[in-house]
């Protein structure tokens, strides 16, 4: 989302922007800090307005508004705070590879085409110029016309990436009305895991997602999976007698996405005798290939192939595994 005030050239100080971030509760707690001291410091030093949505949802929207340089300073401070959290979590660990900082931005779907560029040219240029990984979600966020854009890398790479993204969205204003994404409040523990307003969707969802007892995913992760799964998937495919998960509809075009995972963390993705990777494959419906270790390289290439939704689900589950490993190393 962006608002341009004044006729300044792109990146000029009198261009006012509004960017929205999607964060989990733990990330929000880190940004707020004790007695709100961290967010207060970020507001004062960046000059940007930083507002955090209310509610008991597992996800919160963080809205950052201000002149472009203030926005970049705020993003730099947020990324550096997350970097500190990761470093602190790894202090007493034998793990040598440092997982990247990851931020999720939210943009109107109509602007995402410009961000990707013709044949993926713009997003490739941003990746190569900044060194950050950038992924634009294939589907809209639930009950909205917005998409998530995930960026990961060093704090410096992330800040540079945000500069490039701002440049693109200033040149490509959103088309038509935007329905903003609002995170749903998470149902209580006694609630059905998967709730949907339409009865038919609820029926099919319950058939497709009777997995809480079979898989070791926490409640909030199942809720997230449900949100992903209900996006643009024909309901009959979810109601099969032996459902696997959304990558099964032959009419949905397949694509691929590559991730670089530190060697030290690849074991947590694979699991004992391949149990975790098989779980992720079965739940997402995606085909996942892990490249062999390359001499001298600290990273392993992971390729995810499937429908946009199955790729999103697989990517999310891999991030859940990585987050749980880092969290286990020490409290964030």
GROMACS .gro file of C-alpha atoms in nm:
model
  332
    1UNK     CA    1   0.000   0.000   0.000
    2UNK     CA    2   0.143   0.341  -0.084
    3UNK     CA    3   0.034   0.701  -0.069
    4UNK     CA    4   0.231   0.954  -0.267
    5UNK     CA    5   0.216   1.310  -0.141
    6UNK     CA    6   0.377   1.588  -0.344
    7UNK     CA    7   0.545   1.553  -0.679
    8UNK     CA    8   0.882   1.442  -0.552
    9UNK     CA    9   1.105   1.218  -0.753
   10UNK     CA   10   1.117   0.860  -0.639
   11UNK     CA   11   1.297   0.817  -0.309
   12UNK     CA   12   1.270   1.191  -0.240
   13UNK     CA   13   1.229   1.295   0.121
   14UNK     CA   14   0.886   1.451   0.069
   15UNK     CA   15   0.730   1.133  -0.065
   16UNK     CA   16   0.517   0.978   0.209
   17UNK     CA   17   0.470   0.601   0.200
   18UNK     CA   18   0.271   0.353   0.402
   19UNK     CA   19   0.402  -0.006   0.417
   20UNK     CA   20   0.235  -0.293   0.598
   21UNK     CA   21   0.415  -0.586   0.760
   22UNK     CA   22   0.266  -0.915   0.875
   23UNK     CA   23   0.421  -1.043   1.199
   24UNK     CA   24   0.372  -1.323   1.449
   25UNK     CA   25   0.312  -1.243   1.816
   26UNK     CA   26   0.671  -1.322   1.918
   27UNK     CA   27   0.806  -1.088   1.649
   28UNK     CA   28   0.568  -0.812   1.761
   29UNK     CA   29   0.682  -0.859   2.123
   30UNK     CA   30   1.042  -0.817   2.011
   31UNK     CA   31   0.960  -0.494   1.823
   32UNK     CA   32   0.764  -0.347   2.117
   33UNK     CA   33   1.027  -0.434   2.376
   34UNK     CA   34   1.003  -0.395   2.755
   35UNK     CA   35   0.748  -0.127   2.842
   36UNK     CA   36   0.738  -0.028   2.476
   37UNK     CA   37   1.095   0.104   2.485
   38UNK     CA   38   1.212  -0.061   2.160
   39UNK     CA   39   0.929   0.064   1.940
   40UNK     CA   40   0.955   0.409   2.101
   41UNK     CA   41   1.323   0.426   2.007
   42UNK     CA   42   1.245   0.311   1.652
   43UNK     CA   43   0.979   0.581   1.615
   44UNK     CA   44   1.208   0.853   1.749
   45UNK     CA   45   1.517   0.758   1.549
   46UNK     CA   46   1.341   0.686   1.218
   47UNK     CA   47   1.084   0.963   1.230
   48UNK     CA   48   0.829   0.712   1.095
   49UNK     CA   49   0.493   0.631   1.252
   50UNK     CA   50   0.486   0.265   1.359
   51UNK     CA   51   0.144   0.127   1.454
   52UNK     CA   52   0.067  -0.230   1.560
   53UNK     CA   53  -0.281  -0.376   1.515
   54UNK     CA   54  -0.474  -0.476   1.826
   55UNK     CA   55  -0.623  -0.817   1.895
   56UNK     CA   56  -0.544  -1.172   2.003
   57UNK     CA   57  -0.473  -1.297   1.652
   58UNK     CA   58  -0.156  -1.506   1.606
   59UNK     CA   59  -0.072  -1.258   1.329
   60UNK     CA   60  -0.060  -0.879   1.362
   61UNK     CA   61  -0.029  -0.601   1.107
   62UNK     CA   62   0.251  -0.350   1.166
   63UNK     CA   63   0.194  -0.029   0.969
   64UNK     CA   64   0.489   0.200   0.900
   65UNK     CA   65   0.419   0.547   0.758
   66UNK     CA   66   0.656   0.832   0.686
   67UNK     CA   67   0.898   0.986   0.436
   68UNK     CA   68   1.088   0.723   0.238
   69UNK     CA   69   1.415   0.771   0.430
   70UNK     CA   70   1.226   0.732   0.758
   71UNK     CA   71   1.067   0.410   0.626
   72UNK     CA   72   1.408   0.270   0.529
   73UNK     CA   73   1.552   0.358   0.871
   74UNK     CA   74   1.257   0.188   1.046
   75UNK     CA   75   1.300  -0.127   0.833
   76UNK     CA   76   1.674  -0.127   0.902
   77UNK     CA   77   1.610  -0.108   1.279
   78UNK     CA   78   1.346  -0.385   1.268
   79UNK     CA   79   1.572  -0.614   1.062
   80UNK     CA   80   1.866  -0.549   1.296
   81UNK     CA   81   1.648  -0.626   1.599
   82UNK     CA   82   1.547  -0.960   1.447
   83UNK     CA   83   1.913  -1.028   1.367
   84UNK     CA   84   1.998  -0.967   1.734
   85UNK     CA   85   1.720  -1.208   1.836
   86UNK     CA   86   1.857  -1.482   1.609
   87UNK     CA   87   2.213  -1.425   1.736
   88UNK     CA   88   2.094  -1.438   2.098
   89UNK     CA   89   1.907  -1.762   2.031
   90UNK     CA   90   2.222  -1.919   1.885
   91UNK     CA   91   2.462  -1.800   2.159
   92UNK     CA   92   2.493  -2.133   2.340
   93UNK     CA   93   2.454  -2.342   2.029
   94UNK     CA   94   2.700  -2.546   1.825
   95UNK     CA   95   2.521  -2.444   1.505
   96UNK     CA   96   2.749  -2.234   1.286
   97UNK     CA   97   2.515  -2.129   1.003
   98UNK     CA   98   2.317  -1.815   1.070
   99UNK     CA   99   1.956  -1.827   0.943
  100UNK     CA  100   1.852  -1.513   0.754
  101UNK     CA  101   1.622  -1.243   0.887
  102UNK     CA  102   1.278  -1.275   0.725
  103UNK     CA  103   1.010  -1.006   0.691
  104UNK     CA  104   0.666  -1.038   0.532
  105UNK     CA  105   0.522  -0.731   0.364
  106UNK     CA  106   0.165  -0.695   0.239
  107UNK     CA  107   0.081  -0.523  -0.091
  108UNK     CA  108  -0.229  -0.482  -0.309
  109UNK     CA  109  -0.235  -0.772  -0.556
  110UNK     CA  110  -0.256  -0.524  -0.847
  111UNK     CA  111   0.095  -0.397  -0.765
  112UNK     CA  112   0.255  -0.741  -0.743
  113UNK     CA  113   0.274  -0.788  -1.120
  114UNK     CA  114   0.502  -0.482  -1.144
  115UNK     CA  115   0.711  -0.621  -0.860
  116UNK     CA  116   0.758  -0.951  -1.043
  117UNK     CA  117   0.813  -0.790  -1.384
  118UNK     CA  118   0.778  -0.944  -1.728
  119UNK     CA  119   0.887  -1.305  -1.708
  120UNK     CA  120   1.009  -1.245  -1.353
  121UNK     CA  121   1.269  -0.991  -1.472
  122UNK     CA  122   1.212  -0.727  -1.201
  123UNK     CA  123   1.211  -0.965  -0.904
  124UNK     CA  124   1.524  -1.132  -1.044
  125UNK     CA  125   1.692  -0.791  -1.074
  126UNK     CA  126   1.599  -0.706  -0.712
  127UNK     CA  127   1.736  -1.040  -0.588
  128UNK     CA  128   2.063  -1.002  -0.780
  129UNK     CA  129   2.114  -0.634  -0.689
  130UNK     CA  130   2.040  -0.662  -0.318
  131UNK     CA  131   2.136  -1.020  -0.235
  132UNK     CA  132   1.800  -1.068  -0.059
  133UNK     CA  133   1.563  -1.353  -0.133
  134UNK     CA  134   1.222  -1.223  -0.249
  135UNK     CA  135   0.905  -1.430  -0.288
  136UNK     CA  136   0.566  -1.298  -0.400
  137UNK     CA  137   0.280  -1.524  -0.284
  138UNK     CA  138   0.076  -1.673  -0.569
  139UNK     CA  139  -0.255  -1.622  -0.390
  140UNK     CA  140  -0.432  -1.335  -0.221
  141UNK     CA  141  -0.440  -1.330   0.159
  142UNK     CA  142  -0.780  -1.449   0.293
  143UNK     CA  143  -1.077  -1.216   0.239
  144UNK     CA  144  -0.858  -0.945   0.087
  145UNK     CA  145  -0.707  -0.828  -0.241
  146UNK     CA  146  -0.356  -0.820  -0.094
  147UNK     CA  147  -0.064  -1.057  -0.131
  148UNK     CA  148   0.227  -1.132   0.097
  149UNK     CA  149   0.580  -1.053  -0.023
  150UNK     CA  150   0.846  -1.235   0.181
  151UNK     CA  151   1.200  -1.098   0.189
  152UNK     CA  152   1.492  -1.258   0.368
  153UNK     CA  153   1.862  -1.195   0.403
  154UNK     CA  154   2.096  -0.981   0.608
  155UNK     CA  155   1.955  -0.657   0.757
  156UNK     CA  156   2.154  -0.462   0.496
  157UNK     CA  157   2.017  -0.671   0.208
  158UNK     CA  158   1.661  -0.638   0.342
  159UNK     CA  159   1.687  -0.258   0.367
  160UNK     CA  160   1.822  -0.235   0.012
  161UNK     CA  161   1.544  -0.467  -0.105
  162UNK     CA  162   1.279  -0.244   0.058
  163UNK     CA  163   1.430   0.056  -0.126
  164UNK     CA  164   1.388  -0.122  -0.460
  165UNK     CA  165   1.035  -0.238  -0.374
  166UNK     CA  166   0.934   0.118  -0.278
  167UNK     CA  167   1.070   0.246  -0.606
  168UNK     CA  168   0.855  -0.005  -0.797
  169UNK     CA  169   0.532   0.059  -0.604
  170UNK     CA  170   0.570   0.437  -0.634
  171UNK     CA  171   0.581   0.394  -1.012
  172UNK     CA  172   0.287   0.149  -1.013
  173UNK     CA  173  -0.003   0.272  -0.798
  174UNK     CA  174  -0.266   0.010  -0.703
  175UNK     CA  175  -0.551  -0.032  -0.951
  176UNK     CA  176  -0.909  -0.024  -0.821
  177UNK     CA  177  -1.018  -0.058  -0.460
  178UNK     CA  178  -0.799  -0.251  -0.217
  179UNK     CA  179  -0.955  -0.480   0.043
  180UNK     CA  180  -0.689  -0.488   0.317
  181UNK     CA  181  -0.597  -0.812   0.488
  182UNK     CA  182  -0.711  -0.828   0.850
  183UNK     CA  183  -0.579  -1.121   1.056
  184UNK     CA  184  -0.854  -1.327   1.214
  185UNK     CA  185  -0.866  -1.379   1.589
  186UNK     CA  186  -0.760  -1.735   1.660
  187UNK     CA  187  -1.040  -1.965   1.785
  188UNK     CA  188  -1.008  -2.101   2.138
  189UNK     CA  189  -0.865  -2.444   2.203
  190UNK     CA  190  -1.210  -2.601   2.225
  191UNK     CA  191  -1.307  -2.463   1.887
  192UNK     CA  192  -1.302  -2.679   1.571
  193UNK     CA  193  -0.957  -2.641   1.421
  194UNK     CA  194  -1.093  -2.532   1.087
  195UNK     CA  195  -1.379  -2.287   1.076
  196UNK     CA  196  -1.518  -2.138   0.760
  197UNK     CA  197  -1.820  -1.918   0.716
  198UNK     CA  198  -1.967  -2.124   0.435
  199UNK     CA  199  -2.097  -2.460   0.549
  200UNK     CA  200  -1.988  -2.643   0.236
  201UNK     CA  201  -1.632  -2.522   0.271
  202UNK     CA  202  -1.630  -2.626   0.635
  203UNK     CA  203  -1.748  -2.975   0.540
  204UNK     CA  204  -1.480  -3.022   0.274
  205UNK     CA  205  -1.213  -2.868   0.495
  206UNK     CA  206  -1.286  -3.109   0.776
  207UNK     CA  207  -1.240  -3.399   0.533
  208UNK     CA  208  -0.915  -3.264   0.399
  209UNK     CA  209  -0.758  -3.153   0.724
  210UNK     CA  210  -0.817  -3.429   0.976
  211UNK     CA  211  -0.447  -3.411   1.050
  212UNK     CA  212  -0.411  -3.258   1.394
  213UNK     CA  213  -0.365  -3.597   1.555
  214UNK     CA  214  -0.142  -3.729   1.278
  215UNK     CA  215   0.101  -3.441   1.236
  216UNK     CA  216   0.303  -3.248   1.488
  217UNK     CA  217   0.188  -2.901   1.384
  218UNK     CA  218   0.077  -2.659   1.656
  219UNK     CA  219  -0.277  -2.522   1.643
  220UNK     CA  220  -0.178  -2.183   1.498
  221UNK     CA  221   0.013  -2.353   1.216
  222UNK     CA  222  -0.293  -2.557   1.124
  223UNK     CA  223  -0.496  -2.238   1.116
  224UNK     CA  224  -0.241  -2.087   0.879
  225UNK     CA  225  -0.249  -2.398   0.663
  226UNK     CA  226  -0.624  -2.376   0.646
  227UNK     CA  227  -0.608  -2.014   0.533
  228UNK     CA  228  -0.361  -2.107   0.260
  229UNK     CA  229  -0.555  -2.410   0.154
  230UNK     CA  230  -0.888  -2.233   0.113
  231UNK     CA  231  -0.746  -1.988  -0.139
  232UNK     CA  232  -0.849  -2.054  -0.498
  233UNK     CA  233  -0.868  -2.431  -0.475
  234UNK     CA  234  -1.169  -2.603  -0.631
  235UNK     CA  235  -1.366  -2.757  -0.346
  236UNK     CA  236  -1.424  -3.093  -0.517
  237UNK     CA  237  -1.048  -3.157  -0.507
  238UNK     CA  238  -1.056  -3.112  -0.130
  239UNK     CA  239  -1.342  -3.355  -0.091
  240UNK     CA  240  -1.173  -3.659  -0.244
  241UNK     CA  241  -1.203  -3.984  -0.054
  242UNK     CA  242  -0.829  -3.992   0.000
  243UNK     CA  243  -0.727  -3.626   0.008
  244UNK     CA  244  -0.361  -3.535   0.035
  245UNK     CA  245  -0.365  -3.151   0.022
  246UNK     CA  246  -0.407  -2.883  -0.233
  247UNK     CA  247  -0.145  -2.955  -0.502
  248UNK     CA  248  -0.366  -3.214  -0.665
  249UNK     CA  249  -0.579  -3.018  -0.907
  250UNK     CA  250  -0.441  -3.088  -1.254
  251UNK     CA  251  -0.588  -2.766  -1.396
  252UNK     CA  252  -0.367  -2.550  -1.172
  253UNK     CA  253  -0.035  -2.476  -1.348
  254UNK     CA  254   0.275  -2.592  -1.164
  255UNK     CA  255   0.578  -2.378  -1.096
  256UNK     CA  256   0.893  -2.411  -0.891
  257UNK     CA  257   1.072  -2.218  -0.621
  258UNK     CA  258   1.427  -2.257  -0.494
  259UNK     CA  259   1.539  -2.200  -0.136
  260UNK     CA  260   1.887  -2.194   0.012
  261UNK     CA  261   1.895  -2.366   0.353
  262UNK     CA  262   2.206  -2.368   0.578
  263UNK     CA  263   2.367  -2.713   0.603
  264UNK     CA  264   2.333  -2.707   0.980
  265UNK     CA  265   1.954  -2.682   0.951
  266UNK     CA  266   1.888  -2.925   0.667
  267UNK     CA  267   1.860  -3.218   0.909
  268UNK     CA  268   1.567  -3.054   1.085
  269UNK     CA  269   1.389  -3.022   0.749
  270UNK     CA  270   1.452  -3.388   0.657
  271UNK     CA  271   1.383  -3.539   1.000
  272UNK     CA  272   1.468  -3.888   1.123
  273UNK     CA  273   1.461  -4.127   0.826
  274UNK     CA  274   1.300  -3.854   0.617
  275UNK     CA  275   0.994  -3.827   0.842
  276UNK     CA  276   0.970  -3.445   0.840
  277UNK     CA  277   1.026  -3.392   0.468
  278UNK     CA  278   0.772  -3.665   0.390
  279UNK     CA  279   0.524  -3.495   0.624
  280UNK     CA  280   0.576  -3.161   0.447
  281UNK     CA  281   0.535  -3.329   0.106
  282UNK     CA  282   0.215  -3.501   0.209
  283UNK     CA  283   0.056  -3.196   0.373
  284UNK     CA  284   0.151  -2.950   0.097
  285UNK     CA  285   0.108  -3.176  -0.205
  286UNK     CA  286   0.432  -3.030  -0.342
  287UNK     CA  287   0.731  -3.219  -0.480
  288UNK     CA  288   1.042  -3.124  -0.280
  289UNK     CA  289   1.397  -3.198  -0.389
  290UNK     CA  290   1.702  -3.140  -0.168
  291UNK     CA  291   2.033  -3.111  -0.354
  292UNK     CA  292   2.340  -3.297  -0.236
  293UNK     CA  293   2.593  -3.108  -0.028
  294UNK     CA  294   2.845  -2.910  -0.235
  295UNK     CA  295   3.206  -2.900  -0.120
  296UNK     CA  296   3.281  -2.578   0.064
  297UNK     CA  297   2.925  -2.443   0.040
  298UNK     CA  298   2.747  -2.370   0.371
  299UNK     CA  299   2.408  -2.388   0.198
  300UNK     CA  300   2.193  -2.661   0.039
  301UNK     CA  301   1.957  -2.596  -0.251
  302UNK     CA  302   1.593  -2.699  -0.192
  303UNK     CA  303   1.356  -2.699  -0.491
  304UNK     CA  304   0.978  -2.696  -0.437
  305UNK     CA  305   0.757  -2.789  -0.736
  306UNK     CA  306   0.376  -2.772  -0.746
  307UNK     CA  307   0.081  -2.537  -0.766
  308UNK     CA  308   0.131  -2.184  -0.623
  309UNK     CA  309  -0.071  -2.285  -0.317
  310UNK     CA  310   0.119  -2.608  -0.251
  311UNK     CA  311   0.448  -2.420  -0.288
  312UNK     CA  312   0.327  -2.158  -0.037
  313UNK     CA  313   0.225  -2.429   0.211
  314UNK     CA  314   0.554  -2.619   0.172
  315UNK     CA  315   0.754  -2.298   0.209
  316UNK     CA  316   0.556  -2.207   0.520
  317UNK     CA  317   0.610  -2.551   0.678
  318UNK     CA  318   0.984  -2.536   0.607
  319UNK     CA  319   0.994  -2.195   0.777
  320UNK     CA  320   0.804  -2.342   1.073
  321UNK     CA  321   1.069  -2.613   1.107
  322UNK     CA  322   1.355  -2.360   1.084
  323UNK     CA  323   1.186  -2.128   1.336
  324UNK     CA  324   1.132  -2.412   1.582
  325UNK     CA  325   1.499  -2.511   1.561
  326UNK     CA  326   1.619  -2.155   1.621
  327UNK     CA  327   1.369  -2.111   1.905
  328UNK     CA  328   1.486  -2.437   2.064
  329UNK     CA  329   1.840  -2.298   2.071
  330UNK     CA  330   1.734  -2.029   2.311
  331UNK     CA  331   1.438  -1.803   2.382
  332UNK     CA  332   1.402  -1.533   2.117
   0.00000   0.00000   0.00000
